[in-house]
Amino acid sequence: MADSMPVGGTVPAAGPPQHPADLVLRNAKIHTGDRARPEASALAVRDGRVLALGDEHAVAAHIGPDTRVVDALGRRVVPGLNDSHLHVIRGGLNYVLELRWDGVRSLRQGLAMLREQAARTPKGQWIRVVGGWTAEQFAERRLPTPAELNAVAPDTPVFVLHLYQSAVLNRAAVRAAGFTRDTPDPRGGQIVRGRDGEPNGVLLAAPGALVLYSTLAKAPALDEADRKTSTVHFLRELNRFGLTSAVDAAGGFQNFPDNYATVVELAREGRLTLRIAYHLFPQTAGQELDDLRRWVATVRPDEGDEWLRLNGAGENLTWAAADFENFSEPRPELEAGYEGRFEQAVRLLMEHGWGFRLHATYDETIRRDLAVFEKLAADGLFPAGNRWLFDHAETVSPHSLERIAALGGAISVQNRMSFQGSAFVDRYGAETAARTPPVTEMLALGLPVAAGTDATRVSSYNPWVALHWLVTGRTVGGRALYPPQRLLSREGALELYTRGGARITGEEEVKGLLKEGFLADFAVLSHDYFTVPAEDIPHIEAVLTVVGGRLVHAVAEYEGLDEAAAPPISPAWSPVARFGGYQASLPPSASSPPSASGARQADRVAEVAAGSDEQYRWRLACGLEPAGPAGFVDPCYGG
């Protein structure tokens, strides 16, 4: 048996098997997701699909001379995760340019990373910290200041994006972006200024995020070759967490076909390690209908393959219908009369068999959109078999949920509240936050619900952070948002991340479960999702990720079993080349979960001590503290 792990206890059948497997996984705790057969200890893969599933005796019959046999060593195995709302295409094009603060536990550490990266970054390039973190995760519980960015990087432009709320820039970035005292505030945004009228390095989404993203767009981009390398590394980073599929939600500054060319080329070369279903997003206000007409006349959704497929339009159809979700600002008032062009867009898609997804944070927006759908229902266009869904839906009302169900819609929820929950509570109150979004009510109505992250510019792309939020109802800073009756079971949450994503792409008959005939997409986990303390769920990683029978990620005991290594990171000064992506608390090979680690406990103490030391030095500088411990006597210390 070629390239095998230890296979004691699994004896191949006598004689050559009739259907030899390409891959056999044994000695596993497999959660299949299939209620008809929820558990198994072994599975066999042939031609990218699950050939057999059951105990080791049943699977042994498919072991041939060329079968790769892998011992799961008693680890938990789950169906491959599927993020239903991930900006994977845009994230891939920029990944190697970004310094990720995902998982960083203190601002002190984040600033140290910036200082080191500034020394590595060539002149003319920017340092970008773009999403995946919140001040709540830091021991200091605050954002960096422009002065701190100036201190760690006096000459290199630094752009630090915080959710959809704000950005902090150093002086070099303010200059590179071209901001002066005469630069007007863009619509929906604010360039904060000092007493002298000069920009002070803070940008605010008030409430629109265009000022944040248009500023980021001024930074240098990668060339074509490096975009491909960047995307390969980003997909491998997603595989690291057991992701095998993602539904790309498109977005602003993601033009078709230009910005899709990289994943198309990788698909053509057979080098994708993540299955991608993508959407098309009209980019130019006033031109949306023209774009949609060209698209529906050219291609139909679902004409792709299992690796790359068009899933429809969105997450915007017309710019005027989009609401922004900066929970630090009041809910935006959308312009009156947007429904006319919006109705034309929806009618065009429905009549041509296209599905769509809609960014809608607030119930006020959802109600207006539903009124358009109900008008079209009179013409037989709803429900009509087209897949359509609302994204986010944080404040959707019970009545709107009933209307969505009646019209055949679905909902994709993201863990934006685990990053923005405290801001939401501060504006709308804990009682309203306790049902934001109302996931349990969605499920009780029988609505198709899928889970995701909205990474990379808001939440982290780590799916286990999102699963932790669904199971515990807590923010990344530990704040409890939801009462126990609104929490999901671990199995229920996982289903939203497996079958849920498959449903919104119409693939629920081929993926989302581990079952004979289904795609062989699964992950062997570092720690058992079903038994680790809830606080440790965000720290889970995959030690082995398999997509279509291909071993695309392998670490710990499986190091070296994966397919060919990714090309070297380019450019060589990339932050990812030095720091990697998500900052893990422990390596996945650690036998104990992070909460049980004495080193992790010491890290937390160190974080608190660092904050205390910083406060003491500030008090000294302000003259609020005597310079030393004069007069302090304690006999225990020989005073």
XYZ file of C-alpha atoms in Angstrom:
639
model
C 0.000 0.000 0.000
C 1.600 3.217 -1.205
C 2.277 6.234 1.002
C 0.428 4.753 3.950
C 0.225 5.576 7.621
C 0.156 2.690 10.130
C -2.695 0.353 9.281
C -2.714 -2.105 12.144
C -6.168 -3.546 12.604
C -7.190 -3.083 8.966
C -6.656 -6.206 6.889
C -7.221 -5.972 3.142
C -9.660 -8.471 1.708
C -8.273 -11.615 0.135
C -7.710 -11.111 -3.554
C -7.884 -7.847 -5.490
C -10.938 -5.706 -4.642
C -13.533 -5.165 -7.318
C -13.516 -1.403 -6.682
C -10.154 -0.432 -5.155
C -10.126 2.857 -3.311
C -7.709 5.677 -3.980
C -7.730 6.635 -0.299
C -8.865 4.970 2.916
C -9.174 6.774 6.251
C -9.336 4.472 9.273
C -9.363 4.594 13.070
C -11.467 7.768 13.008
C -14.360 9.295 14.919
C -16.338 10.352 11.871
C -19.309 12.680 12.243
C -21.066 12.173 8.924
C -23.843 14.769 9.273
C -26.174 12.105 7.874
C -29.014 11.374 10.297
C -29.481 7.934 8.728
C -25.924 6.991 9.725
C -24.440 9.694 11.965
C -21.190 7.938 12.865
C -18.515 5.783 11.261
C -14.929 4.772 11.947
C -13.589 4.477 8.395
C -14.254 5.642 4.865
C -12.985 4.913 1.388
C -12.582 7.352 -1.506
C -12.533 6.645 -5.238
C -12.484 9.192 -8.063
C -13.038 12.068 -5.669
C -16.200 10.654 -4.065
C -16.996 8.624 -0.973
C -16.983 4.998 -2.070
C -17.740 3.326 1.244
C -18.409 4.393 4.810
C -18.767 2.304 7.947
C -16.545 0.249 10.182
C -13.045 -0.869 9.278
C -14.141 -4.318 8.186
C -16.519 -2.875 5.588
C -13.951 -0.436 4.241
C -11.091 -2.972 4.174
C -12.739 -4.670 1.218
C -11.754 -1.652 -0.909
C -8.042 -1.605 -0.067
C -5.924 -2.479 -3.095
C -2.180 -2.438 -3.764
C -2.202 1.267 -4.698
C -4.621 2.468 -2.044
C -3.262 5.173 0.271
C -4.285 4.268 3.828
C -4.242 7.013 6.443
C -4.687 6.393 10.169
C -6.760 9.149 11.802
C -5.262 8.143 15.171
C -8.648 8.338 16.833
C -9.193 11.976 15.878
C -12.529 13.627 15.106
C -13.428 13.853 11.410
C -16.136 16.188 10.065
C -17.492 16.998 6.605
C -15.534 19.763 4.922
C -16.610 23.203 6.105
C -18.338 25.545 3.659
C -18.313 29.303 4.320
C -21.504 30.634 2.740
C -20.317 34.264 2.661
C -16.590 34.703 2.204
C -14.910 37.252 -0.036
C -12.474 34.579 -1.096
C -11.612 35.958 -4.540
C -10.807 39.457 -3.285
C -9.091 38.006 -0.235
C -6.857 35.838 -2.401
C -5.778 38.706 -4.621
C -4.535 40.658 -1.589
C -3.590 38.033 0.993
C 0.212 38.217 0.808
C 0.114 42.028 1.041
C -1.733 42.051 4.366
C -0.485 41.888 7.919
C -3.149 39.843 9.691
C -4.114 40.651 13.274
C -6.568 37.726 13.317
C -5.998 35.943 16.636
C -3.517 38.512 17.998
C -4.181 38.863 21.733
C -2.731 42.293 22.499
C -2.265 45.622 20.790
C 1.286 45.541 22.102
C 1.930 42.444 19.972
C 0.198 43.983 16.969
C 2.344 47.111 17.146
C 5.494 44.997 17.462
C 4.486 43.189 14.278
C 4.010 46.546 12.546
C 7.425 47.790 13.676
C 9.149 44.676 12.354
C 7.214 44.757 9.087
C 8.103 48.419 8.543
C 11.766 47.425 8.498
C 11.033 44.792 5.832
C 8.734 46.788 3.541
C 10.362 48.474 0.533
C 9.865 52.126 -0.264
C 6.623 52.823 -2.111
C 4.731 49.910 -0.526
C 2.141 50.108 2.259
C 1.590 48.026 5.368
C -2.075 47.006 5.470
C -3.931 45.553 8.441
C -7.245 44.800 6.812
C -9.980 43.135 8.845
C -10.285 39.974 10.899
C -9.779 41.672 14.279
C -11.445 43.987 16.756
C -10.226 46.039 19.690
C -12.245 43.727 21.954
C -9.787 40.880 21.388
C -6.858 42.895 22.743
C -5.796 42.915 26.384
C -5.782 46.727 26.100
C -9.346 46.805 24.665
C -8.610 49.718 22.358
C -7.505 50.706 18.858
C -4.032 51.933 18.001
C -3.602 55.687 17.756
C -2.062 57.540 14.799
C 0.797 58.533 17.127
C 1.559 54.870 17.846
C 1.576 54.075 14.126
C 3.911 57.030 13.514
C 6.250 55.737 16.220
C 6.531 52.169 14.894
C 6.582 53.150 11.196
C 7.664 56.771 10.708
C 8.310 56.507 6.955
C 6.279 53.529 5.660
C 2.551 54.140 4.978
C 0.410 52.145 7.436
C -3.336 51.602 6.938
C -5.223 49.827 9.746
C -8.862 48.986 9.006
C -11.204 48.342 11.949
C -14.365 46.536 10.836
C -16.722 48.701 8.759
C -16.271 51.470 11.291
C -12.962 53.259 10.858
C -9.377 53.249 9.711
C -6.241 54.564 11.402
C -3.374 55.866 9.263
C 0.083 57.125 10.055
C 1.422 60.393 8.607
C 3.090 58.588 5.715
C -0.216 56.949 4.713
C -2.099 60.264 4.951
C 0.429 61.737 2.523
C 0.386 58.691 0.240
C -3.424 58.808 0.092
C -3.285 62.485 -0.889
C -5.347 63.811 2.031
C -4.899 67.507 2.817
C -6.824 70.178 4.698
C -8.622 70.896 1.413
C -9.776 67.321 0.772
C -13.574 67.241 1.138
C -15.302 64.531 3.166
C -16.716 61.865 0.834
C -20.403 61.083 0.937
C -21.167 58.910 3.952
C -17.655 59.235 5.383
C -15.501 61.577 7.413
C -11.834 62.517 7.309
C -11.183 63.470 10.931
C -9.082 66.611 11.368
C -7.074 68.209 14.133
C -7.430 71.742 15.448
C -5.198 72.944 12.634
C -7.592 71.554 10.038
C -5.150 68.926 8.833
C -6.215 65.248 8.584
C -5.113 63.529 11.792
C -5.009 59.961 10.463
C -8.506 58.743 11.406
C -11.187 57.920 8.822
C -14.778 57.210 9.866
C -17.522 55.353 8.061
C -20.451 57.648 8.773
C -22.031 55.228 8.023
C -20.763 54.317 4.542
C -17.471 52.433 4.204
C -16.560 53.906 0.807
C -14.024 56.296 2.367
C -12.250 53.295 3.910
C -12.123 51.145 0.800
C -11.399 53.911 -1.672
C -8.397 54.866 0.480
C -7.180 51.268 0.625
C -7.523 51.069 -3.164
C -4.785 53.719 -3.500
C -2.174 51.271 -2.204
C -0.038 49.395 -4.778
C -1.485 46.149 -6.124
C 0.229 42.870 -6.977
C 1.202 41.946 -10.515
C -0.512 39.043 -12.243
C 2.003 36.358 -11.227
C 1.973 37.389 -7.580
C -1.836 37.506 -7.531
C -1.858 33.839 -8.484
C 0.706 32.967 -5.796
C -1.245 35.021 -3.257
C -4.488 33.219 -4.072
C -2.849 29.787 -3.814
C -1.543 30.635 -0.347
C -4.871 32.059 0.787
C -6.738 28.938 -0.283
C -4.190 26.803 1.601
C -4.714 29.039 4.644
C -8.454 28.336 4.459
C -7.735 24.602 4.090
C -5.767 24.911 7.339
C -9.082 25.297 9.181
C -10.913 22.476 7.397
C -12.594 24.660 4.786
C -13.229 22.793 1.556
C -15.819 25.101 -0.060
C -16.784 28.755 -0.027
C -19.466 30.885 -1.620
C -17.908 34.123 -2.821
C -20.141 37.130 -2.167
C -18.368 39.431 -4.650
C -18.274 43.051 -3.477
C -17.104 46.517 -4.342
C -13.871 46.856 -6.329
C -14.296 43.276 -7.604
C -14.793 43.611 -11.335
C -15.820 40.815 -13.668
C -13.986 39.334 -15.483
C -10.697 41.044 -14.515
C -10.616 40.213 -10.813
C -11.952 36.685 -11.405
C -9.225 35.760 -13.897
C -6.864 34.376 -11.254
C -9.252 31.757 -9.839
C -10.406 30.887 -13.356
C -6.810 30.226 -14.401
C -6.113 28.172 -11.273
C -9.265 26.149 -11.942
C -8.160 25.559 -15.526
C -4.798 24.295 -14.230
C -6.445 22.044 -11.633
C -4.774 23.969 -8.791
C -7.765 25.094 -6.746
C -7.766 23.513 -3.283
C -11.126 25.034 -2.332
C -14.402 24.723 -4.221
C -15.734 28.187 -5.114
C -19.244 29.240 -6.094
C -19.176 32.911 -7.049
C -21.537 35.824 -7.594
C -21.432 38.823 -9.909
C -21.855 42.290 -8.423
C -22.621 45.300 -10.688
C -19.877 47.788 -9.896
C -21.082 51.086 -11.359
C -24.061 52.967 -9.946
C -26.541 53.714 -12.713
C -25.168 50.941 -14.933
C -26.365 47.938 -12.920
C -29.182 46.904 -15.279
C -26.907 47.055 -18.316
C -24.376 44.793 -16.577
C -27.050 42.317 -15.537
C -28.507 42.191 -19.061
C -25.090 41.336 -20.503
C -24.535 38.612 -17.924
C -27.889 36.849 -18.252
C -27.495 36.821 -22.036
C -24.063 35.206 -21.794
C -24.128 32.488 -19.138
C -26.422 30.531 -16.849
C -25.703 29.696 -13.213
C -24.742 26.100 -12.419
C -22.972 25.600 -15.758
C -19.600 25.333 -14.026
C -18.193 22.275 -12.343
C -17.614 21.037 -8.798
C -14.600 23.338 -8.360
C -15.747 26.637 -9.860
C -19.312 27.648 -10.628
C -21.417 30.769 -11.013
C -24.149 30.891 -8.382
C -25.974 34.085 -9.398
C -25.892 37.843 -8.875
C -25.268 39.955 -5.775
C -24.636 40.693 -2.975
C -25.867 43.988 -4.395
C -28.091 44.284 -7.444
C -28.431 48.072 -7.330
C -26.233 50.326 -5.229
C -29.147 52.378 -3.950
C -30.650 49.330 -2.183
C -27.565 48.582 -0.054
C -27.576 49.409 3.651
C -24.301 49.768 5.551
C -23.731 48.121 8.916
C -21.498 50.328 10.989
C -23.189 49.637 14.314
C -21.352 52.577 15.855
C -23.453 54.859 13.648
C -27.226 55.198 13.233
C -28.955 52.996 10.679
C -28.644 54.596 7.224
C -31.757 55.973 5.586
C -31.927 54.602 2.047
C -33.072 56.924 -0.696
C -36.738 57.070 -1.540
C -37.814 55.346 -4.722
C -34.936 52.899 -5.157
C -37.529 50.177 -5.653
C -38.129 51.007 -9.339
C -34.704 49.994 -10.664
C -34.417 47.295 -8.024
C -37.642 45.715 -9.280
C -36.316 45.738 -12.854
C -33.131 43.993 -11.737
C -34.959 41.291 -9.795
C -37.450 40.689 -12.605
C -34.643 40.321 -15.147
C -32.848 37.739 -13.006
C -35.930 35.717 -12.150
C -37.105 35.587 -15.760
C -33.725 34.254 -16.869
C -33.394 31.599 -14.184
C -30.750 33.437 -12.170
C -30.547 33.319 -8.399
C -29.291 36.213 -6.316
C -28.205 37.251 -2.850
C -28.848 40.590 -1.172
C -26.845 42.456 1.444
C -29.487 43.549 3.967
C -28.566 44.283 7.564
C -31.717 45.975 8.835
C -35.352 44.915 8.833
C -36.309 48.281 7.355
C -34.386 47.369 4.196
C -35.659 43.801 4.161
C -39.298 44.957 4.363
C -38.863 47.248 1.371
C -37.205 44.498 -0.671
C -39.908 41.977 0.253
C -42.601 44.351 -0.955
C -40.949 44.268 -4.387
C -40.790 40.457 -4.345
C -44.442 40.182 -3.347
C -45.380 42.459 -6.240
C -43.473 40.159 -8.609
C -45.093 37.111 -7.008
C -48.353 38.236 -8.576
C -46.688 37.524 -11.943
C -45.618 34.063 -10.793
C -41.948 34.954 -10.306
C -41.882 34.054 -6.590
C -41.439 31.336 -5.555
C -40.179 30.049 -8.886
C -37.350 27.663 -8.082
C -34.602 30.270 -8.354
C -32.310 30.273 -5.337
C -32.295 33.632 -3.595
C -31.321 34.759 -0.119
C -30.748 37.628 2.223
C -27.263 38.054 3.662
C -26.699 39.192 7.264
C -30.297 40.025 8.327
C -29.210 40.999 11.834
C -32.437 42.818 12.778
C -34.937 40.926 10.616
C -38.361 40.768 12.295
C -40.535 37.679 12.876
C -43.056 38.938 10.303
C -40.335 39.422 7.689
C -39.081 35.897 8.321
C -42.554 34.560 7.574
C -42.657 36.574 4.340
C -39.218 35.263 3.308
C -40.367 31.692 3.920
C -43.536 32.243 1.870
C -41.495 33.551 -1.057
C -39.057 30.614 -1.042
C -36.031 32.518 0.233
C -33.084 31.576 2.416
C -30.748 33.414 4.786
C -26.991 33.436 5.170
C -25.857 34.595 8.625
C -22.359 35.680 9.582
C -20.658 36.157 12.930
C -20.299 39.911 12.546
C -21.826 40.251 16.013
C -18.864 38.417 17.522
C -16.754 41.351 16.300
C -19.293 44.183 16.478
C -21.601 42.961 19.254
C -20.498 45.479 21.859
C -21.000 48.383 19.448
C -24.493 47.046 18.700
C -25.353 46.773 22.406
C -24.131 50.310 23.033
C -26.445 51.682 20.330
C -29.519 49.439 20.475
C -29.399 47.837 23.919
C -28.814 44.344 25.253
C -32.443 43.276 24.813
C -32.383 43.947 21.069
C -28.919 42.423 20.745
C -30.195 39.212 22.345
C -32.039 38.311 19.107
C -29.555 39.750 16.620
C -29.650 37.857 14.323
C -32.589 35.580 15.262
C -31.043 32.326 14.051
C -33.201 30.025 16.174
C -36.381 31.657 14.840
C -35.141 31.229 11.258
C -34.589 27.529 11.845
C -37.917 27.087 13.649
C -39.687 28.385 10.515
C -37.878 25.831 8.383
C -35.938 28.448 6.448
C -32.748 27.258 4.743
C -29.971 28.874 6.806
C -26.260 28.861 6.055
C -23.387 30.214 8.123
C -20.279 32.148 7.187
C -17.914 34.890 8.239
C -18.036 37.858 5.806
C -14.231 37.720 5.895
C -11.748 39.117 5.225
C -12.433 42.803 5.908
C -14.797 42.385 8.842
C -14.652 39.061 10.652
C -11.774 36.632 10.580
C -11.852 33.858 8.000
C -11.371 31.293 10.791
C -14.676 29.334 10.708
C -14.194 28.045 14.253
C -14.549 31.601 15.572
C -17.955 31.711 13.876
C -18.921 28.284 15.229
C -17.907 29.421 18.723
C -20.270 32.410 18.361
C -23.184 30.196 17.263
C -22.624 27.768 20.152
C -21.785 30.198 22.988
C -23.333 33.491 21.898
C -20.164 35.331 22.943
C -18.080 37.960 21.213
C -14.366 37.480 20.628
C -13.884 39.602 23.742
C -16.019 37.196 25.804
C -19.182 39.302 26.086
C -22.347 37.179 26.315
C -24.991 38.365 23.850
C -27.675 35.669 23.830
C -29.662 33.726 26.439
C -29.268 29.925 26.498
C -32.476 29.267 24.545
C -31.068 31.180 21.570
C -27.870 29.153 21.319
C -27.337 26.322 18.860
C -26.098 22.854 19.657
C -22.657 22.013 18.322
C -24.189 19.620 15.819
C -26.746 22.227 14.710
C -24.102 24.908 14.273
C -21.883 22.557 12.269
C -24.784 21.721 9.956
C -25.113 25.404 9.046
C -21.440 25.296 8.069
C -21.709 22.132 5.975
C -25.141 21.297 4.535
C -26.236 24.916 4.912
C -23.704 26.182 2.411
C -24.459 23.311 0.031
C -28.157 24.217 0.018
C -27.628 27.791 -1.143
C -25.600 26.597 -4.125
C -28.007 23.769 -4.965
C -25.425 21.108 -4.140
C -27.041 19.474 -1.123
C -27.242 16.148 -2.994
C -23.477 15.986 -3.521
C -21.808 17.716 -0.577
C -22.280 18.772 3.013
C -22.464 15.167 4.286
C -20.139 12.206 4.379
C -22.163 9.619 2.525
C -21.626 7.155 -0.316
C -21.633 9.016 -3.631
C -20.996 12.419 -2.076
C -17.879 14.458 -2.710
C -14.979 13.276 -0.562
C -14.485 16.558 1.302
C -13.557 16.228 4.980
C -11.252 17.420 7.736
C -9.382 15.579 10.476
C -9.364 17.966 13.449
C -6.669 18.895 15.943
C -9.172 18.661 18.815
C -12.623 17.132 19.056
C -15.170 19.839 18.289
C -17.880 17.923 20.143
C -16.006 17.513 23.433
C -13.519 20.375 23.885
C -14.536 23.123 26.317
C -16.595 25.694 24.435
C -13.928 28.350 24.951
C -11.510 26.220 22.936
C -13.637 25.923 19.798
C -11.954 28.966 18.136
C -8.573 27.274 18.512
C -9.450 24.153 16.514
C -7.582 23.595 13.251
C -7.423 20.759 10.766
C -4.405 18.490 10.825
C -5.540 16.967 7.541
C -7.916 18.468 4.965
C -9.135 16.428 2.004
C -10.988 17.904 -0.984
C -12.247 15.481 -3.593
C -9.880 12.841 -2.235
C -6.891 15.206 -2.592
C -4.827 15.811 0.545
C -4.538 19.593 0.342
C -3.397 20.336 3.905
C -1.359 18.098 6.203
C 0.446 19.006 9.440
C 1.402 17.421 12.768
C 1.531 13.614 12.317
C 0.610 14.004 8.637
C 3.374 16.429 7.674
C 4.457 15.757 4.098
C 1.415 13.718 3.058
C -0.253 16.612 1.244
C 0.140 17.264 -2.449
C 2.876 19.474 -3.888
C 3.855 22.442 -1.752
C 2.632 25.912 -2.620
C 5.140 28.106 -4.488
C 7.322 30.402 -2.368
C 5.517 33.509 -1.148
C 6.149 36.475 -3.398
C 7.055 39.244 -2.869
C 9.653 38.067 -0.350
C 8.927 40.997 2.001
C 5.285 39.893 2.339
C 3.961 40.025 5.915
C 2.639 36.497 5.396
C 6.170 35.276 4.669
C 7.222 36.439 8.143
C 4.108 36.116 10.316
C 1.792 33.744 8.467
C -1.953 34.324 8.580
C -4.170 33.629 11.581
C -2.134 33.801 14.787
C -2.798 30.473 16.525
C -2.633 30.120 20.314
C -1.060 26.659 20.080
C 0.212 24.487 17.240
C -2.407 21.965 16.050
C -0.161 19.128 17.201
C -0.608 20.138 20.869
C -2.239 17.328 22.812
C -4.194 19.635 25.121
C -6.600 22.402 24.076
C -5.440 25.979 24.680
C -7.428 26.532 27.891
C -5.536 23.652 29.525
C -2.128 25.069 28.645
C 0.004 26.533 31.395
C 1.868 28.495 28.722
C -1.395 30.015 27.494
C -2.319 30.948 31.050
C 1.081 32.605 31.462
C 0.520 34.463 28.185
C -2.718 35.896 29.557
C -0.971 36.984 32.745
C 1.765 38.608 30.655
C -0.833 40.470 28.600
C -2.424 41.868 31.754
C 0.989 42.740 33.215
C 1.936 44.566 30.018
C -1.211 46.642 30.260
C -0.477 47.441 33.906
C 3.089 48.463 33.086
C 1.872 50.671 30.238
C -0.633 52.380 32.544
C 2.028 52.963 35.214
C 4.414 54.556 32.717
C 1.595 56.799 31.466
C 0.817 57.884 35.034
C 4.506 58.650 35.594
C 4.640 60.738 32.445
C 1.569 62.690 33.540
C 2.946 63.316 37.033
C 0.181 61.277 38.632
C 2.540 58.803 40.292
C 5.651 59.242 42.462
C 8.834 58.151 40.730
C 9.521 55.205 43.048
C 8.235 53.125 45.956
C 9.596 55.524 48.615
C 8.008 55.029 51.989
C 6.696 51.585 51.117
C 7.642 49.066 53.848
C 6.670 45.420 53.953
C 8.583 43.083 56.302
C 7.855 40.153 53.983
C 10.142 41.765 51.402
C 12.833 42.903 53.810
C 11.777 46.556 53.617
